[in-house]
Every structure is written in structure tokens, then in C-alpha cells.
mmCIF file with all atom_site columns, C-alpha atoms in Angstrom:
data_model
loop_
_atom_site.group_PDB
_atom_site.id
_atom_site.type_symbol
_atom_site.label_atom_id
_atom_site.label_alt_id
_atom_site.label_comp_id
_atom_site.label_asym_id
_atom_site.label_entity_id
_atom_site.label_seq_id
_atom_site.pdbx_PDB_ins_code
_atom_site.Cartn_x
_atom_site.Cartn_y
_atom_site.Cartn_z
_atom_site.occupancy
_atom_site.B_iso_or_equiv
_atom_site.pdbx_formal_charge
_atom_site.auth_seq_id
_atom_site.auth_comp_id
_atom_site.auth_asym_id
_atom_site.auth_atom_id
_atom_site.pdbx_PDB_model_num
ATOM 1   C CA . MET A 1 1   ? 45.054  72.506 19.323  1.00 0.00 ? 1445 MET A CA 1
ATOM 2   C CA . PHE A 1 2   ? 44.406  70.294 16.310  1.00 0.00 ? 1446 PHE A CA 1
ATOM 3   C CA . ILE A 1 3   ? 42.634  72.975 14.190  1.00 0.00 ? 1447 ILE A CA 1
ATOM 4   C CA . SER A 1 4   ? 44.509  76.120 13.382  1.00 0.00 ? 1448 SER A CA 1
ATOM 5   C CA . PRO A 1 5   ? 42.665  79.449 13.946  1.00 0.00 ? 1449 PRO A CA 1
ATOM 6   C CA . ALA A 1 6   ? 42.996  80.340 10.242  1.00 0.00 ? 1450 ALA A CA 1
ATOM 7   C CA . TYR A 1 7   ? 40.824  77.408 9.100   1.00 0.00 ? 1451 TYR A CA 1
ATOM 8   C CA . ALA A 1 8   ? 38.191  77.962 11.778  1.00 0.00 ? 1452 ALA A CA 1
ATOM 9   C CA . GLN A 1 9   ? 37.539  81.560 10.660  1.00 0.00 ? 1453 GLN A CA 1
ATOM 10  C CA . ALA A 1 10  ? 37.445  80.988 6.885   1.00 0.00 ? 1454 ALA A CA 1
ATOM 11  C CA . ALA A 1 11  ? 34.420  82.562 5.107   1.00 0.00 ? 1455 ALA A CA 1
ATOM 12  C CA . SER A 1 12  ? 32.041  80.274 3.256   1.00 0.00 ? 1456 SER A CA 1
ATOM 13  C CA . PRO A 1 13  ? 31.913  80.712 -0.535  1.00 0.00 ? 1457 PRO A CA 1
ATOM 14  C CA . GLY A 1 14  ? 28.852  82.577 -1.879  1.00 0.00 ? 1458 GLY A CA 1
ATOM 15  C CA . GLY A 1 15  ? 27.998  84.195 1.435   1.00 0.00 ? 1459 GLY A CA 1
ATOM 16  C CA . ALA A 1 16  ? 25.664  86.808 -0.065  1.00 0.00 ? 1460 ALA A CA 1
ATOM 17  C CA . LEU A 1 17  ? 23.223  84.255 -1.543  1.00 0.00 ? 1461 LEU A CA 1
ATOM 18  C CA . GLY A 1 18  ? 23.441  81.807 1.380   1.00 0.00 ? 1462 GLY A CA 1
ATOM 19  C CA . GLY A 1 19  ? 20.172  82.994 2.970   1.00 0.00 ? 1463 GLY A CA 1
ATOM 20  C CA . LEU A 1 20  ? 18.181  82.851 -0.273  1.00 0.00 ? 1464 LEU A CA 1
ATOM 21  C CA . GLU A 1 21  ? 19.489  79.414 -1.157  1.00 0.00 ? 1465 GLU A CA 1
ATOM 22  C CA . SER A 1 22  ? 18.348  78.032 2.176   1.00 0.00 ? 1466 SER A CA 1
ATOM 23  C CA . PHE A 1 23  ? 14.768  79.315 1.650   1.00 0.00 ? 1467 PHE A CA 1
ATOM 24  C CA . LEU A 1 24  ? 14.514  78.186 -1.975  1.00 0.00 ? 1468 LEU A CA 1
ATOM 25  C CA . PRO A 1 25  ? 13.305  74.629 -1.129  1.00 0.00 ? 1469 PRO A CA 1
ATOM 26  C CA . LEU A 1 26  ? 10.593  76.039 1.168   1.00 0.00 ? 1470 LEU A CA 1
ATOM 27  C CA . ILE A 1 27  ? 9.397   78.448 -1.521  1.00 0.00 ? 1471 ILE A CA 1
ATOM 28  C CA . LEU A 1 28  ? 9.368   75.611 -4.057  1.00 0.00 ? 1472 LEU A CA 1
ATOM 29  C CA . ILE A 1 29  ? 7.305   73.396 -1.715  1.00 0.00 ? 1473 ILE A CA 1
ATOM 30  C CA . PHE A 1 30  ? 4.764   76.200 -1.172  1.00 0.00 ? 1474 PHE A CA 1
ATOM 31  C CA . VAL A 1 31  ? 4.373   76.751 -4.926  1.00 0.00 ? 1475 VAL A CA 1
ATOM 32  C CA . ILE A 1 32  ? 3.827   73.017 -5.483  1.00 0.00 ? 1476 ILE A CA 1
ATOM 33  C CA . PHE A 1 33  ? 1.238   72.878 -2.653  1.00 0.00 ? 1477 PHE A CA 1
ATOM 34  C CA . TYR A 1 34  ? -0.572  75.890 -4.088  1.00 0.00 ? 1478 TYR A CA 1
ATOM 35  C CA . PHE A 1 35  ? -0.990  74.400 -7.556  1.00 0.00 ? 1479 PHE A CA 1
ATOM 36  C CA . LEU A 1 36  ? -1.698  70.820 -6.456  1.00 0.00 ? 1480 LEU A CA 1
ATOM 37  C CA . LEU A 1 37  ? -3.843  71.351 -3.336  1.00 0.00 ? 1481 LEU A CA 1
ATOM 38  C CA . ILE A 1 38  ? -5.005  74.884 -2.582  1.00 0.00 ? 1482 ILE A CA 1
ATOM 39  C CA . ARG A 1 39  ? -6.128  76.025 -6.034  1.00 0.00 ? 1483 ARG A CA 1
ATOM 40  C CA . PRO A 1 40  ? -8.168  72.901 -6.921  1.00 0.00 ? 1484 PRO A CA 1
ATOM 41  C CA . GLN A 1 41  ? -9.855  73.010 -3.499  1.00 0.00 ? 1485 GLN A CA 1
ATOM 42  C CA . GLN A 1 42  ? -10.860 76.650 -3.984  1.00 0.00 ? 1486 GLN A CA 1
ATOM 43  C CA . ARG A 1 43  ? -12.311 75.834 -7.413  1.00 0.00 ? 1487 ARG A CA 1
ATOM 44  C CA . ARG A 1 44  ? -14.257 72.876 -5.949  1.00 0.00 ? 1488 ARG A CA 1
ATOM 45  C CA . MET A 1 45  ? -15.659 75.094 -3.182  1.00 0.00 ? 1489 MET A CA 1
ATOM 46  C CA . LYS A 1 46  ? -16.763 77.710 -5.735  1.00 0.00 ? 1490 LYS A CA 1
ATOM 47  C CA . GLU A 1 47  ? -18.535 75.059 -7.852  1.00 0.00 ? 1491 GLU A CA 1
ATOM 48  C CA . HIS A 1 48  ? -20.282 73.608 -4.764  1.00 0.00 ? 1492 HIS A CA 1
ATOM 49  C CA . LYS A 1 49  ? -21.480 77.054 -3.691  1.00 0.00 ? 1493 LYS A CA 1
ATOM 50  C CA . ALA A 1 50  ? -22.894 77.695 -7.184  1.00 0.00 ? 1494 ALA A CA 1
ATOM 51  C CA . MET A 1 51  ? -24.616 74.294 -7.102  1.00 0.00 ? 1495 MET A CA 1
ATOM 52  C CA . LEU A 1 52  ? -26.220 75.106 -3.728  1.00 0.00 ? 1496 LEU A CA 1
ATOM 53  C CA . SER A 1 53  ? -27.510 78.439 -4.953  1.00 0.00 ? 1497 SER A CA 1
ATOM 54  C CA . ASN A 1 54  ? -29.214 76.752 -7.942  1.00 0.00 ? 1498 ASN A CA 1
ATOM 55  C CA . VAL A 1 55  ? -31.211 74.164 -5.960  1.00 0.00 ? 1499 VAL A CA 1
ATOM 56  C CA . ARG A 1 56  ? -34.934 74.391 -6.705  1.00 0.00 ? 1500 ARG A CA 1
ATOM 57  C CA . ARG A 1 57  ? -38.150 72.455 -6.253  1.00 0.00 ? 1501 ARG A CA 1
ATOM 58  C CA . GLY A 1 58  ? -38.159 69.032 -7.898  1.00 0.00 ? 1502 GLY A CA 1
ATOM 59  C CA . ASP A 1 59  ? -34.391 68.449 -7.703  1.00 0.00 ? 1503 ASP A CA 1
ATOM 60  C CA . LYS A 1 60  ? -33.313 65.075 -6.359  1.00 0.00 ? 1504 LYS A CA 1
ATOM 61  C CA . ILE A 1 61  ? -30.540 65.620 -3.795  1.00 0.00 ? 1505 ILE A CA 1
ATOM 62  C CA . VAL A 1 62  ? -28.212 63.738 -1.446  1.00 0.00 ? 1506 VAL A CA 1
ATOM 63  C CA . THR A 1 63  ? -27.473 65.253 1.957   1.00 0.00 ? 1507 THR A CA 1
ATOM 64  C CA . ASN A 1 64  ? -24.167 65.033 3.795   1.00 0.00 ? 1508 ASN A CA 1
ATOM 65  C CA . GLY A 1 65  ? -25.745 62.363 6.004   1.00 0.00 ? 1509 GLY A CA 1
ATOM 66  C CA . GLY A 1 66  ? -26.494 60.204 2.957   1.00 0.00 ? 1510 GLY A CA 1
ATOM 67  C CA . ILE A 1 67  ? -30.246 60.815 2.837   1.00 0.00 ? 1511 ILE A CA 1
ATOM 68  C CA . VAL A 1 68  ? -31.673 60.894 -0.687  1.00 0.00 ? 1512 VAL A CA 1
ATOM 69  C CA . GLY A 1 69  ? -34.774 62.975 -1.270  1.00 0.00 ? 1513 GLY A CA 1
ATOM 70  C CA . THR A 1 70  ? -36.640 65.364 -3.523  1.00 0.00 ? 1514 THR A CA 1
ATOM 71  C CA . VAL A 1 71  ? -36.877 69.083 -2.817  1.00 0.00 ? 1515 VAL A CA 1
ATOM 72  C CA . VAL A 1 72  ? -40.540 69.902 -2.236  1.00 0.00 ? 1516 VAL A CA 1
ATOM 73  C CA . LYS A 1 73  ? -40.261 73.528 -1.203  1.00 0.00 ? 1517 LYS A CA 1
ATOM 74  C CA . VAL A 1 74  ? -37.596 76.186 -0.782  1.00 0.00 ? 1518 VAL A CA 1
ATOM 75  C CA . VAL A 1 75  ? -38.463 77.565 2.661   1.00 0.00 ? 1519 VAL A CA 1
ATOM 76  C CA . ASN A 1 76  ? -35.974 80.445 2.674   1.00 0.00 ? 1520 ASN A CA 1
ATOM 77  C CA . GLU A 1 77  ? -32.364 81.167 1.719   1.00 0.00 ? 1521 GLU A CA 1
ATOM 78  C CA . THR A 1 78  ? -30.988 78.611 4.201   1.00 0.00 ? 1522 THR A CA 1
ATOM 79  C CA . GLU A 1 79  ? -33.660 75.891 4.469   1.00 0.00 ? 1523 GLU A CA 1
ATOM 80  C CA . LEU A 1 80  ? -35.304 73.419 2.121   1.00 0.00 ? 1524 LEU A CA 1
ATOM 81  C CA . SER A 1 81  ? -38.225 71.059 2.634   1.00 0.00 ? 1525 SER A CA 1
ATOM 82  C CA . VAL A 1 82  ? -37.205 67.630 1.325   1.00 0.00 ? 1526 VAL A CA 1
ATOM 83  C CA . GLU A 1 83  ? -39.433 64.587 0.835   1.00 0.00 ? 1527 GLU A CA 1
ATOM 84  C CA . ILE A 1 84  ? -37.407 61.488 1.771   1.00 0.00 ? 1528 ILE A CA 1
ATOM 85  C CA . ALA A 1 85  ? -40.268 58.978 1.485   1.00 0.00 ? 1529 ALA A CA 1
ATOM 86  C CA . GLU A 1 86  ? -43.908 59.130 0.494   1.00 0.00 ? 1530 GLU A CA 1
ATOM 87  C CA . ASN A 1 87  ? -45.574 61.830 2.667   1.00 0.00 ? 1531 ASN A CA 1
ATOM 88  C CA . ILE A 1 88  ? -42.463 62.155 4.882   1.00 0.00 ? 1532 ILE A CA 1
ATOM 89  C CA . LYS A 1 89  ? -40.912 65.602 4.666   1.00 0.00 ? 1533 LYS A CA 1
ATOM 90  C CA . VAL A 1 90  ? -37.918 66.966 6.548   1.00 0.00 ? 1534 VAL A CA 1
ATOM 91  C CA . ARG A 1 91  ? -36.363 70.408 6.641   1.00 0.00 ? 1535 ARG A CA 1
ATOM 92  C CA . VAL A 1 92  ? -32.738 70.453 5.570   1.00 0.00 ? 1536 VAL A CA 1
ATOM 93  C CA . MET A 1 93  ? -30.198 73.246 5.735   1.00 0.00 ? 1537 MET A CA 1
ATOM 94  C CA . ARG A 1 94  ? -29.071 74.226 2.243   1.00 0.00 ? 1538 ARG A CA 1
ATOM 95  C CA . ASP A 1 95  ? -25.413 73.956 3.269   1.00 0.00 ? 1539 ASP A CA 1
ATOM 96  C CA . MET A 1 96  ? -25.877 70.263 4.122   1.00 0.00 ? 1540 MET A CA 1
ATOM 97  C CA . ILE A 1 97  ? -26.506 69.208 0.519   1.00 0.00 ? 1541 ILE A CA 1
ATOM 98  C CA . ALA A 1 98  ? -23.673 67.059 -0.776  1.00 0.00 ? 1542 ALA A CA 1
ATOM 99  C CA . ASN A 1 99  ? -24.814 66.481 -4.354  1.00 0.00 ? 1543 ASN A CA 1
ATOM 100 C CA . ILE A 1 100 ? -27.672 66.996 -6.769  1.00 0.00 ? 1544 ILE A CA 1
ATOM 101 C CA . ILE A 1 101 ? -28.560 63.728 -8.477  1.00 0.00 ? 1545 ILE A CA 1
ATOM 102 C CA . SER A 1 102 ? -31.024 65.078 -11.034 1.00 0.00 ? 1546 SER A CA 1
ATOM 103 C CA . LYS A 1 103 ? -31.935 68.648 -11.919 1.00 0.00 ? 1547 LYS A CA 1
ATOM 104 C CA . THR A 1 104 ? -35.361 69.752 -13.007 1.00 0.00 ? 1548 THR A CA 1
ATOM 105 C CA . GLU A 1 105 ? -35.945 72.393 -15.604 1.00 0.00 ? 1549 GLU A CA 1
ATOM 106 C CA . PRO A 1 106 ? -37.382 75.691 -14.375 1.00 0.00 ? 1550 PRO A CA 1
ATOM 107 C CA . VAL A 1 107 ? -41.102 76.171 -14.843 1.00 0.00 ? 1551 VAL A CA 1
ATOM 108 C CA . ALA A 1 108 ? -41.902 78.971 -17.302 1.00 0.00 ? 1552 ALA A CA 1
ATOM 109 C CA . GLY A 1 109 ? -44.287 80.763 -14.930 1.00 0.00 ? 1553 GLY A CA 1
ATOM 110 C CA . GLU A 1 110 ? -41.965 80.751 -11.909 1.00 0.00 ? 1554 GLU A CA 1
ATOM 111 C CA . ALA A 1 111 ? -40.101 83.873 -10.912 1.00 0.00 ? 1555 ALA A CA 1
ATOM 112 C CA . ALA A 1 112 ? -36.375 83.405 -10.424 1.00 0.00 ? 1556 ALA A CA 1
ATOM 113 C CA . GLY A 1 113 ? -35.539 82.834 -6.779  1.00 0.00 ? 1557 GLY A CA 1
ATOM 114 C CA . ASN A 1 114 ? -39.204 82.601 -5.712  1.00 0.00 ? 1558 ASN A CA 1
ATOM 115 C CA . ASP A 1 115 ? -39.892 78.880 -5.469  1.00 0.00 ? 1559 ASP A CA 1
ATOM 116 C CA . ASN A 1 116 ? -42.495 78.806 -2.729  1.00 0.00 ? 1560 ASN A CA 1
ATOM 117 C CA . GLY A 1 117 ? -45.155 76.726 -4.463  1.00 0.00 ? 1561 GLY A CA 1
ATOM 118 C CA . GLY A 1 118 ? -46.171 73.719 -2.400  1.00 0.00 ? 1562 GLY A CA 1
ATOM 119 C CA . PRO A 1 119 ? -48.656 70.878 -2.607  1.00 0.00 ? 1563 PRO A CA 1
ATOM 120 C CA . ASN A 1 120 ? -51.528 73.386 -2.387  1.00 0.00 ? 1564 ASN A CA 1
ATOM 121 C CA . GLY A 1 121 ? -49.687 76.159 -4.215  1.00 0.00 ? 1565 GLY A CA 1
ATOM 122 C CA . PRO A 1 122 ? -51.149 78.214 -7.041  1.00 0.00 ? 1566 PRO A CA 1
ATOM 123 C CA . GLN A 1 123 ? -49.113 76.410 -9.709  1.00 0.00 ? 1567 GLN A CA 1
ATOM 124 C CA . GLU A 1 124 ? -50.239 72.876 -8.894  1.00 0.00 ? 1568 GLU A CA 1
ATOM 125 C CA . GLY A 1 125 ? -52.949 72.695 -11.544 1.00 0.00 ? 1569 GLY A CA 1
ATOM 126 C CA . GLY A 1 126 ? -50.654 73.927 -14.289 1.00 0.00 ? 1570 GLY A CA 1
ATOM 127 C CA . MET A 1 127 ? -47.809 71.645 -13.246 1.00 0.00 ? 1571 MET A CA 1
ATOM 128 C CA . ALA A 1 128 ? -50.084 68.595 -13.004 1.00 0.00 ? 1572 ALA A CA 1
ATOM 129 C CA . SER A 1 129 ? -51.511 69.187 -16.472 1.00 0.00 ? 1573 SER A CA 1
ATOM 130 C CA . LYS A 1 130 ? -48.033 69.667 -17.926 1.00 0.00 ? 1574 LYS A CA 1
ATOM 131 C CA . LEU A 1 131 ? -46.840 66.405 -16.336 1.00 0.00 ? 1575 LEU A CA 1
ATOM 132 C CA . LYS A 1 132 ? -49.896 64.539 -17.605 1.00 0.00 ? 1576 LYS A CA 1
ATOM 133 C CA . GLY A 1 133 ? -49.262 65.959 -21.066 1.00 0.00 ? 1577 GLY A CA 1
ATOM 134 C CA . LEU A 1 134 ? -45.646 64.821 -20.971 1.00 0.00 ? 1578 LEU A CA 1
ATOM 135 C CA . LEU A 1 135 ? -46.582 61.370 -19.740 1.00 0.00 ? 1579 LEU A CA 1
ATOM 136 C CA . GLY A 1 136 ? -49.246 60.931 -22.407 1.00 0.00 ? 1580 GLY A CA 1
ATOM 137 C CA . GLY A 1 137 ? -52.281 61.371 -20.170 1.00 0.00 ? 1581 GLY A CA 1
ATOM 138 C CA . LYS A 1 138 ? -55.333 63.534 -20.808 1.00 0.00 ? 1582 LYS A CA 1
ATOM 139 C CA . LYS A 1 139 ? -55.087 67.263 -20.056 1.00 0.00 ? 1583 LYS A CA 1
#
């Protein structure tokens, strides 16, 4: 009664682009989220995975639980033997390493990926003499 039928049926201006204009803010928000959140997180995950694959004997690590220790032996692709105190060793899943505090340099005689030398391993004599030489002791 108060509104005439002609005004109620008037077409909105720019009707063809009306759908695209309503989705433009959502598309803009997704682009911002991608560059500020998703992409940096993917890069951080890639760096962490590379760090985990390069863990070797002698590295000082921090686990996700906050335990600090030294890698004594690489058991297999998923497990490490870590010394957390003198003569106290625990087995830790490789995925549970949060950070590497200090890296050791690879030993010249070690094969890449084969880091199974232990306290009684074949390389102990050579390693001990190298450490003594570095520390100024007798060979």
C-alpha cells in the first residue's frame, strides 16, 4: 500500500558483476592467509624435515618433551639412541626432535647414512685418538 509495485521490482545497478563483487572479499582474505600463514608454515615444515634427516651421532638435541641429550647411535630410520645423563641412554623417535643445539662434523671414514658405530664400534679407537689430538693430548 505504501510502496508502489514499480519501485519494488526495480533492477539493481551492475547486476552482472554482483556475484563476483560479493566473493571478492573472501578471495582477498584467502590470498592474505596463504601468504601470511600457509606458505611460511610449509617452509618451516620443510626445514624441520631436512634437519631431522641430517641428525647423526654426536649431535646435541632437544626433544619435544624438553629433554636435552647427545645422540649416541642411530638405531634405524625412525629411532635414535640418546644419552641424557652419564651412562643413561634412551631411545627416541626421530620425529620427536624439536631442535639441534650443536652439530658435529661428519667423520671422514663414515659412510653417509650408516652411523651405527657405538661405544664398542670399530671406529672408537680412531675417534678417541682424533679427539685427544684436538684436545692436545698424546695420540
